[in-house]
Short mmCIF file of C-alpha atoms and ligand atoms in Angstrom, two decimals:
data_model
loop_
_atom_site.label_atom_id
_atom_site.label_comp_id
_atom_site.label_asym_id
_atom_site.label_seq_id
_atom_site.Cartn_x
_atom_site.Cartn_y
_atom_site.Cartn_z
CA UNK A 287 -16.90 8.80 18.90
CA UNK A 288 -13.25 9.30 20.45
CA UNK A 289 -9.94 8.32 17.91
CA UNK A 290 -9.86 5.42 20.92
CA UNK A 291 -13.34 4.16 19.85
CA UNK A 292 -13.19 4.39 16.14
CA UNK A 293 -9.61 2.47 16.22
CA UNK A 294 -10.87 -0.05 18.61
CA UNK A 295 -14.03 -1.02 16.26
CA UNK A 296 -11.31 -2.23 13.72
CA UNK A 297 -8.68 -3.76 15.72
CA UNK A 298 -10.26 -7.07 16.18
CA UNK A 299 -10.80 -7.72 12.40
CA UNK A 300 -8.20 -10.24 10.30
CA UNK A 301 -6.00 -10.21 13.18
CA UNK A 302 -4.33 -13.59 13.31
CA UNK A 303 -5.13 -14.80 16.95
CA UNK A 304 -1.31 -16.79 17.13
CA UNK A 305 0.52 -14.07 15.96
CA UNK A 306 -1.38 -11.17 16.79
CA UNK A 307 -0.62 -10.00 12.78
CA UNK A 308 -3.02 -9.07 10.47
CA UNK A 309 -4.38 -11.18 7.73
CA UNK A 310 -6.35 -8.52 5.76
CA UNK A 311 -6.03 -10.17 1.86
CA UNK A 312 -8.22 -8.54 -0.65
CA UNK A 313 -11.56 -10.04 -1.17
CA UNK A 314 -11.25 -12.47 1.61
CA UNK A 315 -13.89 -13.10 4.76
CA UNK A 316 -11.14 -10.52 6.83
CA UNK A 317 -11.18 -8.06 4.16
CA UNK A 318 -14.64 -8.10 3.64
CA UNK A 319 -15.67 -7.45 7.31
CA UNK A 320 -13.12 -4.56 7.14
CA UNK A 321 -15.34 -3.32 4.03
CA UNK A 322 -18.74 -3.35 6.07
CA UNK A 323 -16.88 -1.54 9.23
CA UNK A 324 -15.92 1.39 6.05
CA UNK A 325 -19.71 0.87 5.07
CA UNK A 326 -20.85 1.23 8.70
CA UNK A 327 -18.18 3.87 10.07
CA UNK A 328 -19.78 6.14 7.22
CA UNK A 329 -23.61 5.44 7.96
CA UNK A 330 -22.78 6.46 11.30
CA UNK A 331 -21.55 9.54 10.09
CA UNK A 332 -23.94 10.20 7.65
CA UNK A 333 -21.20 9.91 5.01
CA UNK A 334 -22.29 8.46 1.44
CA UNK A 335 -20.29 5.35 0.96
CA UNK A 336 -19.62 3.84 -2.63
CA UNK A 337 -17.82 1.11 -4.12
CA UNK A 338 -15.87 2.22 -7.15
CA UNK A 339 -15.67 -0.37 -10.21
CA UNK A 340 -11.99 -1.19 -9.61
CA UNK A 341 -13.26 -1.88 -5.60
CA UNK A 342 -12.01 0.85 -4.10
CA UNK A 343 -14.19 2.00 -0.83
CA UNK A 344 -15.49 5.85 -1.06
CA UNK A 345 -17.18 7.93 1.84
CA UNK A 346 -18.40 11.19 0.31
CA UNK A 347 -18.68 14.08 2.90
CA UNK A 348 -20.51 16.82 0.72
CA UNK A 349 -21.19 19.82 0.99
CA UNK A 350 -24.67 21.35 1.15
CA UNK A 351 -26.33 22.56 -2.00
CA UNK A 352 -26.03 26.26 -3.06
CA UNK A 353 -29.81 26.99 -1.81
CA UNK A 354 -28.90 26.13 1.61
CA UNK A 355 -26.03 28.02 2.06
CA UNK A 356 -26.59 31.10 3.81
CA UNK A 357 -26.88 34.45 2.49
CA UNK A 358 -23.86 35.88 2.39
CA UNK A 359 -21.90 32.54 3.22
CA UNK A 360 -19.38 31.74 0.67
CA UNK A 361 -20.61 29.72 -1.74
CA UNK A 362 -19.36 26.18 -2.69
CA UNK A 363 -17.14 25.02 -5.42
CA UNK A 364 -18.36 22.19 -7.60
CA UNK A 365 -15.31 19.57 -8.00
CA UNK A 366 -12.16 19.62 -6.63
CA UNK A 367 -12.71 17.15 -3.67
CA UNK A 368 -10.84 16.96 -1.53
CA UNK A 369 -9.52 13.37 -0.66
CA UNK A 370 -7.55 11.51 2.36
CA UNK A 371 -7.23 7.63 2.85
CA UNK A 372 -5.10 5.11 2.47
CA UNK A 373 -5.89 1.07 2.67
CA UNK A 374 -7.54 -1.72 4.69
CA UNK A 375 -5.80 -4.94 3.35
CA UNK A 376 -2.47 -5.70 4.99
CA UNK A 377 0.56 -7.89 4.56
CA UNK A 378 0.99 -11.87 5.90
CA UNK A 379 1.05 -10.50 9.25
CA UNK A 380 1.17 -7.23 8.83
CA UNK A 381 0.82 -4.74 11.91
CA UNK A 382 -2.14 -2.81 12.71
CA UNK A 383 -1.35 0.78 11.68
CA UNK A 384 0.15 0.55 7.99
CA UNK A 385 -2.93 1.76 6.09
CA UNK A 386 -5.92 1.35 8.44
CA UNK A 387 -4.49 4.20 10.67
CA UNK A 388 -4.96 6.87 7.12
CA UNK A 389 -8.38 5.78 7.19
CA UNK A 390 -9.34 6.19 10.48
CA UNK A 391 -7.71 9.16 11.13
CA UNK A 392 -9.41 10.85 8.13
CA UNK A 393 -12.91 9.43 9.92
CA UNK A 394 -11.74 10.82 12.77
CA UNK A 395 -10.33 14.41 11.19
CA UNK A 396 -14.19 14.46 10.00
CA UNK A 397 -15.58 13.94 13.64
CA UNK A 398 -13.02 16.67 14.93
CA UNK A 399 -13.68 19.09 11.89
CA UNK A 400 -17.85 18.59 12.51
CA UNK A 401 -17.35 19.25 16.44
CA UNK A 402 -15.73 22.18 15.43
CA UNK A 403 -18.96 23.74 13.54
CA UNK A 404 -16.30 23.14 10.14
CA UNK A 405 -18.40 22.88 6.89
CA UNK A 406 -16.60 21.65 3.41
CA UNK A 407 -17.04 24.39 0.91
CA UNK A 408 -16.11 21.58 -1.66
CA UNK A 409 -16.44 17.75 -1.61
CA UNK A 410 -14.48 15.97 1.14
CA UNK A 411 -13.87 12.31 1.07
CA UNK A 412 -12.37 9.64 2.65
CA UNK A 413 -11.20 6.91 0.85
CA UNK A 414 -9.92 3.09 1.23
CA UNK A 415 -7.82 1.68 -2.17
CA UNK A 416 -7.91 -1.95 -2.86
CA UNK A 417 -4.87 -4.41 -2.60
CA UNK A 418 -2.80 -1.83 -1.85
CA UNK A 419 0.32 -4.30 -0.45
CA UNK A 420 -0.19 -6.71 -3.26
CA UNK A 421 -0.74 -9.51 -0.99
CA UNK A 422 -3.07 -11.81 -2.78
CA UNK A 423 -2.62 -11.03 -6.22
CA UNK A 424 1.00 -9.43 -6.07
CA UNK A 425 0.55 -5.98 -7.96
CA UNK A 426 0.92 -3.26 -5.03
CA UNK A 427 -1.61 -0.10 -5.54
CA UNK A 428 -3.59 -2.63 -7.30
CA UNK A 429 -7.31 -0.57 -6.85
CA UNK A 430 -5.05 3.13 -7.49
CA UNK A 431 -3.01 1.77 -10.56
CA UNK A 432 -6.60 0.43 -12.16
CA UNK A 433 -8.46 3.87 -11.06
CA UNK A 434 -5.74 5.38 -12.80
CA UNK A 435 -4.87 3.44 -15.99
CA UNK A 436 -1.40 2.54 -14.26
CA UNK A 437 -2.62 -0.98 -14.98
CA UNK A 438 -4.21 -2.84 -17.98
CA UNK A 439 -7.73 -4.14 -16.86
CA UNK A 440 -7.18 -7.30 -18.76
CA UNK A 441 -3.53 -8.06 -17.13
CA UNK A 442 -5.55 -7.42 -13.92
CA UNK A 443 -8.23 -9.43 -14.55
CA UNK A 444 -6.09 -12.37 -15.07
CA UNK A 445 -3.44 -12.11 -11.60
CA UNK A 446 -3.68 -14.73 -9.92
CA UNK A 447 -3.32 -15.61 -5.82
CA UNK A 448 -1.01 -18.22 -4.36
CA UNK A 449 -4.40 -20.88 -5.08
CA UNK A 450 -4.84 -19.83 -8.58
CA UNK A 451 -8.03 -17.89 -8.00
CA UNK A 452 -8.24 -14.89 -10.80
CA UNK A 453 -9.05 -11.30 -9.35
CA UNK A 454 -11.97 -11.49 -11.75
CA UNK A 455 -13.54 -14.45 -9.98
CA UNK A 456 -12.47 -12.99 -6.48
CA UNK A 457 -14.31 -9.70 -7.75
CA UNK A 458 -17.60 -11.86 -9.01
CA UNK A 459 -17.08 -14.11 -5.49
CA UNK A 460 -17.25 -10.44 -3.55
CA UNK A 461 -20.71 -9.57 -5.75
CA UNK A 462 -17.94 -6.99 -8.29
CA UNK A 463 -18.53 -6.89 -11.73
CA UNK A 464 -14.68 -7.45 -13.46
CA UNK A 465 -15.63 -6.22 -16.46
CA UNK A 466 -16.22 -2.92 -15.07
CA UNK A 467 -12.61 -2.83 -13.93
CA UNK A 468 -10.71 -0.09 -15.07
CA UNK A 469 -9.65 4.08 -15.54
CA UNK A 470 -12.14 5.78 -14.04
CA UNK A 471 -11.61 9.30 -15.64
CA UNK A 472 -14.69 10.68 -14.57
CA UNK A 473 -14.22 9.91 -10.89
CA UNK A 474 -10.83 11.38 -11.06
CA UNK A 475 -11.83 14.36 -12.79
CA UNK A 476 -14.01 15.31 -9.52
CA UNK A 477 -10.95 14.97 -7.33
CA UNK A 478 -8.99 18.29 -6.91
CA UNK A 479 -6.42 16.64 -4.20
CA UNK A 480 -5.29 13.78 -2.25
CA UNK A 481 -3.52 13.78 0.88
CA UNK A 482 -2.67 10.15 2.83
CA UNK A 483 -1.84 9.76 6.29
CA UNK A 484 0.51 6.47 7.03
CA UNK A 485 2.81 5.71 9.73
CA UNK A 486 6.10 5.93 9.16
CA UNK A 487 7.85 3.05 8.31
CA UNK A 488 11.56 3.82 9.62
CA UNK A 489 12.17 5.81 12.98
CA UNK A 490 13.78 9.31 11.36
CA UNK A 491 10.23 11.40 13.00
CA UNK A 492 11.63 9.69 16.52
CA UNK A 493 15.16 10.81 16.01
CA UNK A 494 13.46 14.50 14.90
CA UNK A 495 11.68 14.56 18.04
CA UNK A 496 8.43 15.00 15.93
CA UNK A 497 5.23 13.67 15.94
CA UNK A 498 4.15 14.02 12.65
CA UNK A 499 5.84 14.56 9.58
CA UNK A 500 5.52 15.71 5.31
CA UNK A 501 6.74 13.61 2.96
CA UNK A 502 8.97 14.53 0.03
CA UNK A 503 9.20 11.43 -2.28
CA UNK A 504 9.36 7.76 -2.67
CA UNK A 505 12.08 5.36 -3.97
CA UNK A 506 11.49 3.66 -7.22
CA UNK A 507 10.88 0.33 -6.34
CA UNK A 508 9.27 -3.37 -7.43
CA UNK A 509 8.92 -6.65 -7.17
CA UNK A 510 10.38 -9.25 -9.54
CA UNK A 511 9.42 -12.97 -9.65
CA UNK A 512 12.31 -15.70 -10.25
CA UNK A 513 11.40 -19.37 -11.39
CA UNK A 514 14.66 -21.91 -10.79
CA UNK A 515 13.45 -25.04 -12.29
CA UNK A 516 15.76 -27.94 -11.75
CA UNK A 517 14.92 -31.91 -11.82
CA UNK A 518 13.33 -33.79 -8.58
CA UNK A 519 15.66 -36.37 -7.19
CA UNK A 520 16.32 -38.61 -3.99
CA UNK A 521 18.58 -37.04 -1.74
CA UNK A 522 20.16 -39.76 -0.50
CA UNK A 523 20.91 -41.90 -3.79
CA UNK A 524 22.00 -38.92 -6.12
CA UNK A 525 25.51 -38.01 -6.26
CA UNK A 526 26.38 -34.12 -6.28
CA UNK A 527 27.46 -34.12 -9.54
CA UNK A 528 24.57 -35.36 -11.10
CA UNK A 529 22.30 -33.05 -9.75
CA UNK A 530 19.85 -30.46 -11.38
CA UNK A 531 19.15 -28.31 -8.31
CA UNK A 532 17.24 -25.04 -8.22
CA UNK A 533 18.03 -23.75 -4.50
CA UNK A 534 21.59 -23.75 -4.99
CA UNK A 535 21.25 -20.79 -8.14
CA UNK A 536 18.39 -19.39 -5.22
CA UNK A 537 21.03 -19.15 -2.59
CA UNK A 538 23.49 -17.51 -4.64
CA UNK A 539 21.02 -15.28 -5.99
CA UNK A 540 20.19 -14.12 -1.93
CA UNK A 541 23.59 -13.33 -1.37
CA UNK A 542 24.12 -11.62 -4.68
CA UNK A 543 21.05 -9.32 -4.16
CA UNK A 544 22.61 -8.45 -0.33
CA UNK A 545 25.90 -7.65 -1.43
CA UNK A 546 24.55 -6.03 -4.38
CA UNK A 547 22.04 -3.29 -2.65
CA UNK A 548 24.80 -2.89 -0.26
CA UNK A 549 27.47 -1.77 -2.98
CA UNK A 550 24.94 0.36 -4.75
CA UNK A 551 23.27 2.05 -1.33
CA UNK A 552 19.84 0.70 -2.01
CA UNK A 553 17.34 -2.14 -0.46
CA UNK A 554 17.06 -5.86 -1.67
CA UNK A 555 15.12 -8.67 -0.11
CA UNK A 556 13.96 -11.88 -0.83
CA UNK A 557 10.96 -12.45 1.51
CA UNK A 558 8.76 -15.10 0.28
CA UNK A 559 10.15 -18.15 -1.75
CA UNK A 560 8.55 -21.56 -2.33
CA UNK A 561 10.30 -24.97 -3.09
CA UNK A 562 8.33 -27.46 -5.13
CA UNK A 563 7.26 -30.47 -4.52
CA UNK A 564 8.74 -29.86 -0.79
CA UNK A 565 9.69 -32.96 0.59
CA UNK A 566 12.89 -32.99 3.19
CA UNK A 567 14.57 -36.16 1.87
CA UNK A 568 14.23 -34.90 -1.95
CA UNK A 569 16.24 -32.56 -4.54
CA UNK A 570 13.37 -29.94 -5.42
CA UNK A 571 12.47 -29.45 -8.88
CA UNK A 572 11.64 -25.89 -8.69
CA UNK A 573 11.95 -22.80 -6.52
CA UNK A 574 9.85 -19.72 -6.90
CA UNK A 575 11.55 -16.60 -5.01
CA UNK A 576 10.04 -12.94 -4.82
CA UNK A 577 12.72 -9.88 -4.82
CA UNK A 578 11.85 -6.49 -3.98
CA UNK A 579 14.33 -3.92 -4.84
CA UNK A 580 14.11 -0.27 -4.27
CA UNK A 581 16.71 2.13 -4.83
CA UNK A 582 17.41 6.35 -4.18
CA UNK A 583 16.92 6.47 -8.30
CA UNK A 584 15.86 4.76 -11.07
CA UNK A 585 19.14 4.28 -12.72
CA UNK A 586 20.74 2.40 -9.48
CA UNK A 587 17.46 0.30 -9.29
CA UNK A 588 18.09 -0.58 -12.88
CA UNK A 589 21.66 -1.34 -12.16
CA UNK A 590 20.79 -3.54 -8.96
CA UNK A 591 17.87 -5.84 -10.73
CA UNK A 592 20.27 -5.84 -13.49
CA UNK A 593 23.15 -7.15 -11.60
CA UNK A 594 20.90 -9.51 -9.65
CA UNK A 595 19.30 -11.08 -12.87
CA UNK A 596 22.45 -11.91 -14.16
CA UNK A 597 23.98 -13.55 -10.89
CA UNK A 598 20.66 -15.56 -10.87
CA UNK A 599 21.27 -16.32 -14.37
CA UNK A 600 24.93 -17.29 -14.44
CA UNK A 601 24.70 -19.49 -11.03
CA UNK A 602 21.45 -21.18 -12.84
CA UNK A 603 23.64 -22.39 -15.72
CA UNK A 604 26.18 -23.87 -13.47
CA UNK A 605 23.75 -26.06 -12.39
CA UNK A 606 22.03 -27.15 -15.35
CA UNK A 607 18.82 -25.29 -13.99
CA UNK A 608 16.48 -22.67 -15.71
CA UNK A 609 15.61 -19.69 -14.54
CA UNK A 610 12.64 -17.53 -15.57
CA UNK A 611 12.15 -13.41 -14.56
CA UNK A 612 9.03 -11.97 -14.31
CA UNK A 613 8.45 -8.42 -12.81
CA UNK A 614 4.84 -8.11 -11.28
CA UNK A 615 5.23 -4.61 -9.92
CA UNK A 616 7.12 -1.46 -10.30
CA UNK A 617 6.56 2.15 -9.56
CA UNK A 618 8.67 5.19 -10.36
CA UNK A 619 10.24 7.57 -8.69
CA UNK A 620 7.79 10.11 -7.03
CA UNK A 621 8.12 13.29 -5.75
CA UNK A 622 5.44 14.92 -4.10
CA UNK A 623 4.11 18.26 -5.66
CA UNK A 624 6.35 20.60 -3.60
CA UNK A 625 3.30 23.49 -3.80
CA UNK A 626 1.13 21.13 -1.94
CA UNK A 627 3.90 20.14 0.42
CA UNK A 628 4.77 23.88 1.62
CA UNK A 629 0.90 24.43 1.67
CA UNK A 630 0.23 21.70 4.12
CA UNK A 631 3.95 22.84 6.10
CA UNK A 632 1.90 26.02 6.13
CA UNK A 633 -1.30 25.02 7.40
CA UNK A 634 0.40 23.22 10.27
CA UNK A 635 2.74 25.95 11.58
CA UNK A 636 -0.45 27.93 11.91
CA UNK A 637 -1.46 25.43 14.49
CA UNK A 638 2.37 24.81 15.99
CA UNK A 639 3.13 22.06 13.95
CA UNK A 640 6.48 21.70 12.81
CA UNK A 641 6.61 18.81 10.67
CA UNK A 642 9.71 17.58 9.15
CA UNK A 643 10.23 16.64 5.35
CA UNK A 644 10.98 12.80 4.63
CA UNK A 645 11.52 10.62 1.75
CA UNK A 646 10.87 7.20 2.09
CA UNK A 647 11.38 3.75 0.66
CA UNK A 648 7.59 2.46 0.99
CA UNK A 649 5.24 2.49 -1.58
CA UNK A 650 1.85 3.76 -0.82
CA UNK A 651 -1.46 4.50 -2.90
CA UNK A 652 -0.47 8.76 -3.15
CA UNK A 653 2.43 7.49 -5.08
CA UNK A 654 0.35 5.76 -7.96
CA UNK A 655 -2.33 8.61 -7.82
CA UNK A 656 0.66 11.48 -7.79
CA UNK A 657 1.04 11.05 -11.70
CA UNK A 658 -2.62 12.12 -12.17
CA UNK A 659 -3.55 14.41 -8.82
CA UNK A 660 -1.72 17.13 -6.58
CA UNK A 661 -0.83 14.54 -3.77
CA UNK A 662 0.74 14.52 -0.72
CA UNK A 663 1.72 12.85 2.52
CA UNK A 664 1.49 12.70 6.28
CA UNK A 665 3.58 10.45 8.39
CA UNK A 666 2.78 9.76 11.49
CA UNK A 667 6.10 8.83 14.27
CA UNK A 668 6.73 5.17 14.83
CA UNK A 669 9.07 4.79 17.74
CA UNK A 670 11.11 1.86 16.65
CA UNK A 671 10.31 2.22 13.17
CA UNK A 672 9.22 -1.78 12.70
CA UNK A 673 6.54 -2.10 10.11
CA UNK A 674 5.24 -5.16 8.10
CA UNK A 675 5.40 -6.83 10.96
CA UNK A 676 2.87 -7.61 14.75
CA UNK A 677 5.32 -5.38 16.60
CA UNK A 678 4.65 -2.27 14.40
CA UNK A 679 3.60 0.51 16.64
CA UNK A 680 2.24 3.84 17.07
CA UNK A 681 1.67 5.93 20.31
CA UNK A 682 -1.75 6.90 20.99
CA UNK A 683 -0.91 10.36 21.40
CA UNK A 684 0.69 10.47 17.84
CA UNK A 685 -2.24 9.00 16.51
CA UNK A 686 -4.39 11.70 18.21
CA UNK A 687 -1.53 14.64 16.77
CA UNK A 688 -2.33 12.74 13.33
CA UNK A 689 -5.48 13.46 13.58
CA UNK A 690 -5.42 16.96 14.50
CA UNK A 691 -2.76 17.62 11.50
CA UNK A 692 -4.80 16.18 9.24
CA UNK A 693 -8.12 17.90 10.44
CA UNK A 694 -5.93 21.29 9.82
CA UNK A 695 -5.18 20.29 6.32
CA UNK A 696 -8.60 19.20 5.53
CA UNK A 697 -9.68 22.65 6.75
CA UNK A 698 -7.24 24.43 4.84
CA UNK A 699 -7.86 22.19 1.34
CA UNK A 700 -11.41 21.90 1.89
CA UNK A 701 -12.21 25.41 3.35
CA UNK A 702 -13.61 27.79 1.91
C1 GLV B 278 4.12 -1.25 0.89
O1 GLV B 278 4.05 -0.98 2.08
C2 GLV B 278 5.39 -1.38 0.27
O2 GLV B 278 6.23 -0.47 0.42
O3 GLV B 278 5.65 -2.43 -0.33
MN1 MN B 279 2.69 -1.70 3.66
MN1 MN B 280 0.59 1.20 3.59
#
């Protein structure tokens, strides 16, 4: 099966047919169809596919026991897999390549490494995490934080979506056991190295000229929940002055947070906000508002929540409203093991790659698992750079250049 063929199988699934986004929430009808085409993709390679207990999707590539390996052939290791993926789920209309294009392309770097007469001296997997974006139950790298005891199983257990529906009983709904969730030291104990392949989500590969790219680090970055809870009132019969309203501490708070990342050099956005009870002719009483902040380093991320809490706080008073902060996510500053990165720069040249180092601002799944595993990064060129959104793109050729990079690394990790 052609890159073409494998990509086109998925397409079709959780795409929103209005908006031509993607609608891939964890544990939902779109997600789980995108769970059988992992289950099915792998049958039809002969691959062994698992669930993990924190629902993470595995499709084991192994190699062939020690009494059928030639004479004289070298001999494989036990452990040390070798791992690529990335994730299924998506944003609210998310585009089509962030995360589903890491886990084709390592189905596809299989195909291309088989049709080359390649066989893994150690295990090879590829792998899809769960709830990577967050976007039911708000904790990004949910599966990879639980898989690595970034998360408390209990906190997880108890998130809840935007209709109040637990993981747990999303988990049981999907036929999961919850009470299995949770470190899973001996699975990661098997895994020697990871290595995801994204697209890029800015255009710096396009201004390099390159196809495919190594990534150096991400930004710390997070997402913190803000509660303004005012008093409902009738907007036509209640003067200013008497008014208890949350979205005017809200509104300050956006503009704070703009002029704020500006000043410090960093990223804040408020993206999703909801006004309760939501009637046009009323005074709300509350407003929930999400703010994701990322910053070059931790101190300036500090110093940019910091400075945004306390705008939030100090407009809140001035209106007799209350404000509650919550953060629901946050990941450190990551650097990529540098060993790894030069190895896979390495690898590449071999072949006539020249792939450019990149930081970026996106969170991903090899960040989380980079505090426990040699990890690394492939980026793949996005022309215009849009991502999280229908319009996010990737040319097909780039995809196909993915693939070959990432069969050469595979080879190279996974050789003997
Ligand atoms: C995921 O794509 C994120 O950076 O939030
Ligand atoms: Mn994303
Ligand atoms: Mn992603």
């Amino acid at each position: 099966m052609t890159f073409a063929e494998l990509w086109e199988s998925l397409l079709p699934l959780g795409r929103d047919a209005g908006t031509g986004g993607y609608r891939r929430y964890s544990f939902t009808d779109a997600d789980l169809a995108c769970r059988q085409w992992f289950f099915q993709t792998s049958a039809e390679r002969g691959l062994r596919a698992d669930v993990d207990a924190n629902g993470n999707l595995w499709a084991w590539w192994d190699p062939p026991p020690a009494a059928l390996v030639a004479p004289g052939a070298p001999r494989p290791g036990a452990g040390g897999a070798v791992v690529t993926g990335s994730h299924l789920d998506s944003v609210p209309d998310g585009g089509a390549y962030d995360g589903p294009l890491g886990v084709v392309s390592g189905f596809a770097a299989v195909d291309r490494l088989r049709a080359q007469g390649f066989g893994p001296a150690r295990p090879l997997a590829v792998a899809a995490f769960c709830e990577e974006e967050g976007g039911r139950f708000g904790l990004a790298c949910l599966g990879s934080r639980l898989l690595t005891g970034a998360v408390a199983p209990q906190d997880a257990a108890a998130l809840r979506d935007g209709q109040g529906v637990t993981l747990a009983e999303a988990m049981t709904a999907a036929g999961l056991d919850p009470a299995r969730i949770g470190p899973d030291e001996d699975l990661l104990g098997r895994i020697g190295v990871f290595v995801e392949l994204h697209i890029e989500q800015g255009a710096a590969l396009n201004g390099l000229g390159a196809a495919v790219g190594i990534a150096e680090g991400i930004w710390p970055h997070g997402r913190w929940r803000l509660d303004f809870t005012g008093r409902a009132d009738h907007a036509g019969t209640t003067r200013l002055e008497d008014r208890r309203d949350p979205m005017l501490p809200y509104a300050a708070t956006v503009l704070e947070a703009r002029q704020a990342a500006a000043a410090y050099g960093a990223l804040a956005t408020f993206g999703k906000v909801t006004a309760e009870p939501g009637g046009a002719n009323a005074i709300c009483s509350s407003v929930r508002a999400w703010l994701d902040a990322r910053a070059p380093d931790q101190p300036v991320l500090d110093h940019l929540v910091g400075q945004v809490e306390a705008a939030a706080r100090r407009a809140a008073a001035a209106q007799g409203v209350e404000v509650g902060v919550h953060r629901e996510s946050f990941t450190p500053p990551v650097a990529f093991d540098p060993a790894l990165a030069a190895r896979l720069a390495r690898a590449l040249a071999a072949r006539g790659i020249t792939a450019p180092v990149l930081p970026t601002g996106a969170g991903h799944d090899a960040g989380v698992l980079a505090a426990r595993l040699p990890t690394a990064m492939l980026f793949v060129r996005n022309p215009t750079g849009v991502s999280h959104s229908p319009a996010e793109h990737a040319e097909r050729a780039d995809c196909e250049a993915g693939v070959t990079a990432l069969a050469a690394v595979l080879e190279e990790l996974a050789g003997p």
